[in-house]
């Protein structure tokens, strides 16, 4: 019965908005809130305490009302549409990232950021190998886990730096440079996973061929795609807002759809489309136009991901996710130390860099979704939920307290506060005279 789909979507968006308001009031990242509300409502079976309550009440009418309400809040009818909105959220998130990404900016950032970014990627990637080996995961699952543990959350990092008013700090340029380097690596890793997982083939040559095809797809956009920018600018010139948005969205969806047909993740196609439009003279107009869609569908992406998770099946992954989160923080502080040394920053900036980069979010979930599409072990989904929830909450808190943590670790005492003068102290000289 499809007569409830509109009201279900309306309630879903309302709930996402309410938890978003709560997250802003608590000054937390909204991402874990969106995931948790999806997990709570996405289970067809209500919690045991609700069943016990219904058994004690033992009233047929009340039981039927509770069951009907719970079934309605699981979004049975609208779930496929919410899932589709989540897919659109991935496209807009990666497209917007591509608009802000610039290979030229990365090169201009200097060797220090490239060196720091390389150490960051290596430490996190090998920590993923370590955790995957300890969990006895097969090769495909291990490669997905490495991507999950290597990909920092650009959205959370940017929000934390803004909220803490650290955008003008010297370490912020290093952080953003390392984020850009990491995003470039993740794009390459997703192309590798596309060949390894999405083709459904175990042949080495098939995987290698698809991976090379994905790599060629990326390089062709980086090299040849930008030559089309003058033509696109002429196409967009003097267009009404309606035609402007139709041209942008048609190109975005066609590029993402084409990448999917050649077994390259559609997210990479969206990222490549953003890289092409990044050189357009209408960049600011495109960013302003895409931003509301990115925010709305991005929120629905995290909510739909939560809906797909059975929160009662997370128990087996909690211990491993906590262990992996701890390793991630340690590795990121270590990479922050080397990055601060390469950039001639103070040693205390290493904890600022490391704690900020520890946030995990959208890219880790995209990696897990690739594993889900390839029908890999369900433990990957359970792992990424707990892992992302931990680091998306802990990382901003650690970043906020990074200076105090450094002072305690390095043995530096906080600067003593000047004693506040009392009224009697101010009146004393007058009395003496």
XYZ file of C-alpha atoms in Angstrom:
433
model
C 0.000 0.000 0.000
C 1.678 3.125 -1.273
C -0.683 5.652 0.318
C 1.688 6.144 3.274
C 4.927 6.801 1.391
C 4.690 10.618 1.454
C 3.877 10.845 5.160
C 6.645 8.334 5.955
C 9.203 10.422 4.075
C 7.914 13.563 5.771
C 8.290 12.004 9.217
C 11.758 10.666 8.310
C 12.944 14.133 7.269
C 11.363 15.653 10.384
C 13.169 13.199 12.662
C 16.476 13.856 10.884
C 15.922 17.595 11.335
C 15.117 17.193 15.046
C 18.226 15.146 15.829
C 20.253 17.627 13.765
C 18.951 20.468 15.944
C 19.827 18.434 19.041
C 23.369 17.825 17.722
C 23.862 21.534 17.072
C 22.587 22.385 20.542
C 25.103 19.926 22.038
C 27.803 21.208 19.645
C 28.471 17.710 18.263
C 28.873 16.464 14.730
C 25.462 15.615 13.255
C 26.708 12.451 11.523
C 26.497 10.028 14.504
C 23.047 11.385 15.383
C 21.737 10.691 11.866
C 23.140 7.143 11.946
C 21.801 6.344 15.421
C 18.247 7.535 14.723
C 18.269 5.382 11.583
C 19.485 2.328 13.504
C 16.864 2.763 16.234
C 13.984 3.043 13.775
C 15.222 0.641 11.116
C 14.608 -2.601 13.012
C 11.356 -4.435 12.408
C 11.555 -6.057 15.865
C 11.133 -3.625 18.731
C 13.408 -3.893 21.796
C 12.832 -6.632 24.392
C 11.639 -4.198 27.061
C 8.787 -3.098 24.758
C 7.761 -6.741 24.297
C 7.888 -7.300 28.054
C 5.744 -4.210 28.612
C 3.138 -5.398 26.116
C 3.086 -8.816 27.763
C 2.456 -7.242 31.186
C -0.283 -4.937 29.893
C -1.862 -7.840 27.945
C -4.317 -5.602 26.121
C -5.066 -6.533 22.532
C -5.965 -3.009 21.406
C -2.888 -1.420 22.996
C -0.615 -4.136 21.592
C -2.031 -3.660 18.088
C -1.573 0.130 18.324
C 2.063 -0.207 19.433
C 2.815 -2.772 16.707
C 1.200 -0.615 14.004
C 3.065 2.511 15.155
C 6.400 0.680 15.312
C 5.872 -0.829 11.860
C 5.066 2.627 10.499
C 8.257 4.083 12.007
C 10.397 1.405 10.356
C 9.551 3.139 7.040
C 8.587 -0.110 5.316
C 6.977 1.560 2.303
C 9.393 4.444 1.878
C 12.666 2.617 2.623
C 13.564 2.011 -1.072
C 13.026 5.713 -1.801
C 15.053 6.738 1.285
C 17.829 4.411 0.085
C 17.751 6.158 -3.295
C 17.995 9.548 -1.592
C 21.004 8.154 0.246
C 22.636 7.269 -3.096
C 21.997 10.814 -4.263
C 23.617 12.013 -1.039
C 26.822 10.166 -1.939
C 26.845 11.779 -5.391
C 26.337 15.299 -4.057
C 28.870 14.851 -1.228
C 31.582 13.669 -3.619
C 30.636 16.199 -6.319
C 30.914 19.057 -3.815
C 34.235 17.697 -2.583
C 35.493 17.666 -6.165
C 34.487 21.309 -6.547
C 36.705 22.235 -3.589
C 39.541 19.871 -4.471
C 42.445 21.068 -6.579
C 45.491 19.087 -7.607
C 47.238 22.414 -8.215
C 46.591 23.480 -4.616
C 48.030 20.202 -3.384
C 51.197 20.721 -5.423
C 51.535 24.313 -4.194
C 51.166 23.147 -0.596
C 54.704 21.854 -0.786
C 56.642 18.714 -0.150
C 55.992 18.946 3.591
C 52.282 18.204 3.196
C 52.929 15.475 0.621
C 55.439 13.855 2.984
C 53.093 14.169 5.963
C 50.165 12.886 3.910
C 52.185 9.899 2.724
C 53.085 8.955 6.296
C 49.435 9.448 7.310
C 48.194 7.103 4.565
C 50.867 4.472 5.223
C 50.345 4.359 8.987
C 46.557 4.116 8.722
C 46.604 1.658 5.815
C 48.994 -0.713 7.582
C 46.975 -0.403 10.783
C 44.027 -1.624 8.716
C 46.115 -4.571 7.545
C 47.019 -5.329 11.162
C 43.413 -5.228 12.403
C 42.189 -7.238 9.400
C 44.876 -9.878 10.015
C 43.965 -10.099 13.695
C 40.274 -10.476 12.753
C 41.207 -13.264 10.257
C 39.421 -11.462 7.413
C 39.692 -12.608 3.788
C 41.662 -10.437 1.358
C 38.693 -8.486 -0.059
C 37.306 -7.664 3.371
C 40.785 -6.675 4.531
C 41.182 -4.239 1.633
C 37.832 -2.631 2.459
C 38.868 -2.395 6.118
C 42.107 -0.657 5.109
C 40.095 1.927 3.184
C 37.715 2.421 6.114
C 40.592 3.078 8.514
C 42.499 5.342 6.102
C 39.728 7.714 5.023
C 39.282 10.776 7.230
C 35.991 12.689 7.214
C 36.360 15.970 5.346
C 32.915 17.113 6.536
C 33.655 16.603 10.241
C 37.169 18.050 10.028
C 35.933 21.226 8.322
C 33.118 21.642 10.858
C 35.410 21.125 13.862
C 37.952 23.654 12.615
C 35.169 26.185 12.036
C 33.429 25.595 15.368
C 36.688 25.884 17.322
C 37.702 28.979 15.317
C 41.006 27.433 14.272
C 40.754 28.091 10.544
C 43.477 30.759 10.778
C 45.873 28.616 12.836
C 49.170 27.576 11.209
C 48.421 23.843 11.542
C 45.101 24.178 9.682
C 46.826 24.535 6.295
C 48.722 21.308 7.010
C 45.513 19.542 8.073
C 43.631 20.549 4.931
C 46.604 19.649 2.744
C 46.788 16.187 4.315
C 43.014 15.800 3.876
C 43.370 16.580 0.167
C 46.213 14.071 -0.152
C 44.123 11.454 1.661
C 41.108 12.121 -0.588
C 43.280 11.600 -3.643
C 44.487 8.271 -2.258
C 40.936 7.196 -1.364
C 39.813 7.920 -4.939
C 42.535 5.595 -6.185
C 41.702 2.952 -3.575
C 38.001 3.027 -4.471
C 38.950 2.426 -8.090
C 40.973 -0.592 -6.971
C 38.074 -1.891 -4.841
C 35.737 -1.429 -7.799
C 37.843 -3.811 -9.842
C 38.349 -6.204 -6.946
C 34.786 -6.372 -5.607
C 32.158 -4.910 -7.924
C 33.057 -7.085 -10.942
C 32.302 -10.244 -8.995
C 35.268 -11.982 -10.579
C 38.090 -13.708 -8.767
C 40.416 -13.693 -11.779
C 43.589 -11.676 -11.260
C 43.565 -10.415 -14.849
C 39.914 -9.378 -14.662
C 40.528 -7.467 -11.434
C 43.709 -5.900 -12.831
C 41.971 -4.931 -16.067
C 39.014 -3.333 -14.296
C 41.317 -1.512 -11.883
C 43.383 -0.172 -14.785
C 40.185 0.873 -16.539
C 39.107 2.744 -13.408
C 42.542 4.351 -13.149
C 42.362 5.373 -16.804
C 38.896 6.811 -16.189
C 40.257 8.972 -13.358
C 43.344 10.107 -15.265
C 41.321 10.948 -18.372
C 39.172 13.290 -16.305
C 42.166 14.863 -14.631
C 43.922 15.443 -17.948
C 41.276 15.708 -20.672
C 38.147 16.645 -18.722
C 39.382 20.122 -17.894
C 39.814 20.923 -21.578
C 36.022 20.739 -21.847
C 35.550 23.480 -19.268
C 35.522 26.378 -21.818
C 32.824 24.552 -23.779
C 30.795 23.957 -20.603
C 31.178 27.624 -19.617
C 29.803 28.692 -22.989
C 26.940 26.260 -22.499
C 26.137 27.775 -19.095
C 26.528 31.398 -20.172
C 23.459 33.598 -19.674
C 21.281 30.636 -18.748
C 18.321 30.905 -16.402
C 18.638 29.232 -13.011
C 16.346 26.460 -14.218
C 18.484 25.599 -17.264
C 21.696 26.113 -15.297
C 20.765 23.499 -12.717
C 19.475 21.088 -15.371
C 22.766 21.225 -17.279
C 24.867 20.686 -14.116
C 22.747 17.824 -12.790
C 22.458 16.087 -16.143
C 26.240 16.037 -16.535
C 26.703 14.888 -12.921
C 24.286 11.971 -13.211
C 25.482 10.929 -16.674
C 29.139 10.857 -15.594
C 28.331 8.984 -12.360
C 26.073 6.573 -14.227
C 28.682 5.917 -16.910
C 31.323 5.188 -14.288
C 28.999 2.634 -12.708
C 28.522 0.831 -16.027
C 32.276 0.268 -16.341
C 32.447 -1.058 -12.732
C 33.867 2.152 -11.285
C 32.031 3.282 -8.162
C 29.490 6.004 -8.998
C 30.978 8.072 -6.161
C 34.219 8.327 -8.127
C 32.301 9.504 -11.188
C 30.699 12.243 -9.074
C 34.117 13.224 -7.696
C 35.559 13.431 -11.214
C 32.628 15.584 -12.345
C 33.350 17.947 -9.455
C 37.025 18.109 -10.439
C 36.033 19.160 -13.961
C 33.660 21.906 -12.782
C 36.247 23.135 -10.250
C 37.970 25.053 -13.081
C 34.752 26.656 -14.322
C 34.367 30.417 -14.042
C 30.913 29.685 -12.621
C 32.402 27.705 -9.710
C 30.909 29.874 -6.965
C 27.475 29.760 -8.549
C 27.688 25.969 -8.868
C 28.803 25.610 -5.235
C 25.977 27.800 -3.961
C 23.498 25.838 -6.059
C 24.741 22.387 -4.998
C 25.242 23.134 -1.275
C 21.552 22.752 -0.207
C 21.264 19.467 -2.130
C 24.508 18.238 -0.564
C 23.295 19.068 2.936
C 19.831 17.558 2.495
C 20.691 14.372 0.608
C 23.897 13.984 2.637
C 21.811 13.855 5.820
C 19.518 11.274 4.220
C 22.606 9.243 3.238
C 23.660 8.807 6.871
C 20.061 8.193 7.932
C 19.530 5.540 5.242
C 22.803 3.884 6.246
C 21.510 3.662 9.813
C 18.241 2.143 8.565
C 20.180 -0.658 6.882
C 21.914 -1.693 10.126
C 20.575 -4.202 12.641
C 21.733 -2.651 15.896
C 21.267 -5.986 17.695
C 24.003 -7.525 15.544
C 26.726 -5.028 16.487
C 27.931 -6.819 19.602
C 30.591 -8.897 17.890
C 32.200 -5.845 16.299
C 32.291 -3.510 19.314
C 35.588 -4.779 20.724
C 37.412 -4.736 17.385
C 36.013 -1.296 16.499
C 37.160 0.159 19.843
C 40.598 -1.368 19.343
C 40.802 -0.016 15.776
C 39.657 3.450 16.912
C 42.437 3.561 19.495
C 45.034 2.543 16.907
C 43.701 5.203 14.514
C 44.141 7.993 17.078
C 47.684 6.866 17.911
C 48.682 6.576 14.215
C 47.194 9.969 13.406
C 49.029 11.682 16.256
C 52.245 10.041 14.999
C 51.587 11.282 11.449
C 50.771 14.707 12.911
C 54.156 14.713 14.642
C 56.013 14.083 11.377
C 53.827 16.570 9.485
C 54.519 19.282 12.053
C 58.257 18.559 11.830
C 58.227 18.745 8.016
C 56.238 22.002 8.161
C 58.450 23.618 10.825
C 55.582 23.792 13.306
C 55.836 23.377 17.046
C 55.664 19.907 18.569
C 52.387 20.741 20.305
C 50.729 21.102 16.881
C 51.141 17.342 16.349
C 48.219 16.562 18.682
C 46.110 19.272 17.008
C 46.735 17.668 13.621
C 46.389 14.061 14.802
C 43.184 14.481 16.824
C 41.517 16.523 14.076
C 42.330 13.994 11.339
C 41.061 11.067 13.451
C 37.436 11.807 12.528
C 35.810 9.138 10.364
C 32.512 9.505 8.516
C 31.210 9.607 4.970
C 34.129 7.953 3.144
C 34.358 5.058 5.602
C 30.652 4.386 5.039
C 31.102 4.564 1.256
C 33.838 1.942 1.554
C 31.559 -0.289 3.628
C 28.762 0.118 1.077
C 31.105 -1.120 -1.654
C 31.681 -4.196 0.483
C 27.925 -4.606 0.947
C 27.335 -4.319 -2.801
C 29.938 -7.040 -3.322
C 28.205 -9.270 -0.721
C 31.212 -9.369 1.571
C 31.023 -10.522 5.191
C 28.402 -8.594 7.246
C 30.996 -7.940 9.955
C 32.312 -5.073 7.807
C 28.981 -3.233 8.132
C 28.813 -3.808 11.874
C 32.444 -2.754 12.306
C 32.108 0.497 10.384
C 29.005 1.565 12.340
C 30.724 1.319 15.726
C 34.053 2.614 14.377
C 32.497 5.716 12.785
C 30.284 6.416 15.795
C 33.276 6.292 18.154
C 35.609 8.497 16.120
C 32.957 10.964 14.935
C 32.224 11.679 18.618
C 35.657 11.255 20.214
C 37.722 13.103 17.591
C 35.969 16.499 18.000
C 36.189 16.168 21.793
C 39.905 15.365 21.662
C 40.494 18.236 19.229
C 38.710 20.651 21.537
C 40.911 19.575 24.479
C 44.110 19.074 22.454
C 45.992 21.959 24.106
C 45.164 20.747 27.631
C 46.098 17.175 26.704
C 49.438 18.353 25.298
C 50.186 20.359 28.454
C 49.556 17.299 30.615
C 51.543 14.931 28.379
C 54.488 17.318 27.979
C 54.472 18.375 31.618
C 53.695 22.016 30.873
C 51.665 23.741 33.490
C 48.949 26.090 32.429
C 49.895 29.745 32.710
C 48.894 30.992 36.178
C 45.987 33.330 36.206
C 46.562 36.805 37.519
C 44.849 37.264 40.877
C 41.743 39.352 40.650
C 41.967 42.493 42.759
C 39.349 43.005 45.375
C 37.604 46.283 46.054
C 39.501 46.595 49.349
C 42.835 46.374 47.478
C 41.836 49.260 45.259
C 40.678 51.360 48.196
C 43.864 50.739 50.244
C 46.075 53.344 48.479
C 43.387 55.959 48.953
C 43.182 55.175 52.667
C 46.945 55.368 53.116
C 47.161 58.760 51.480
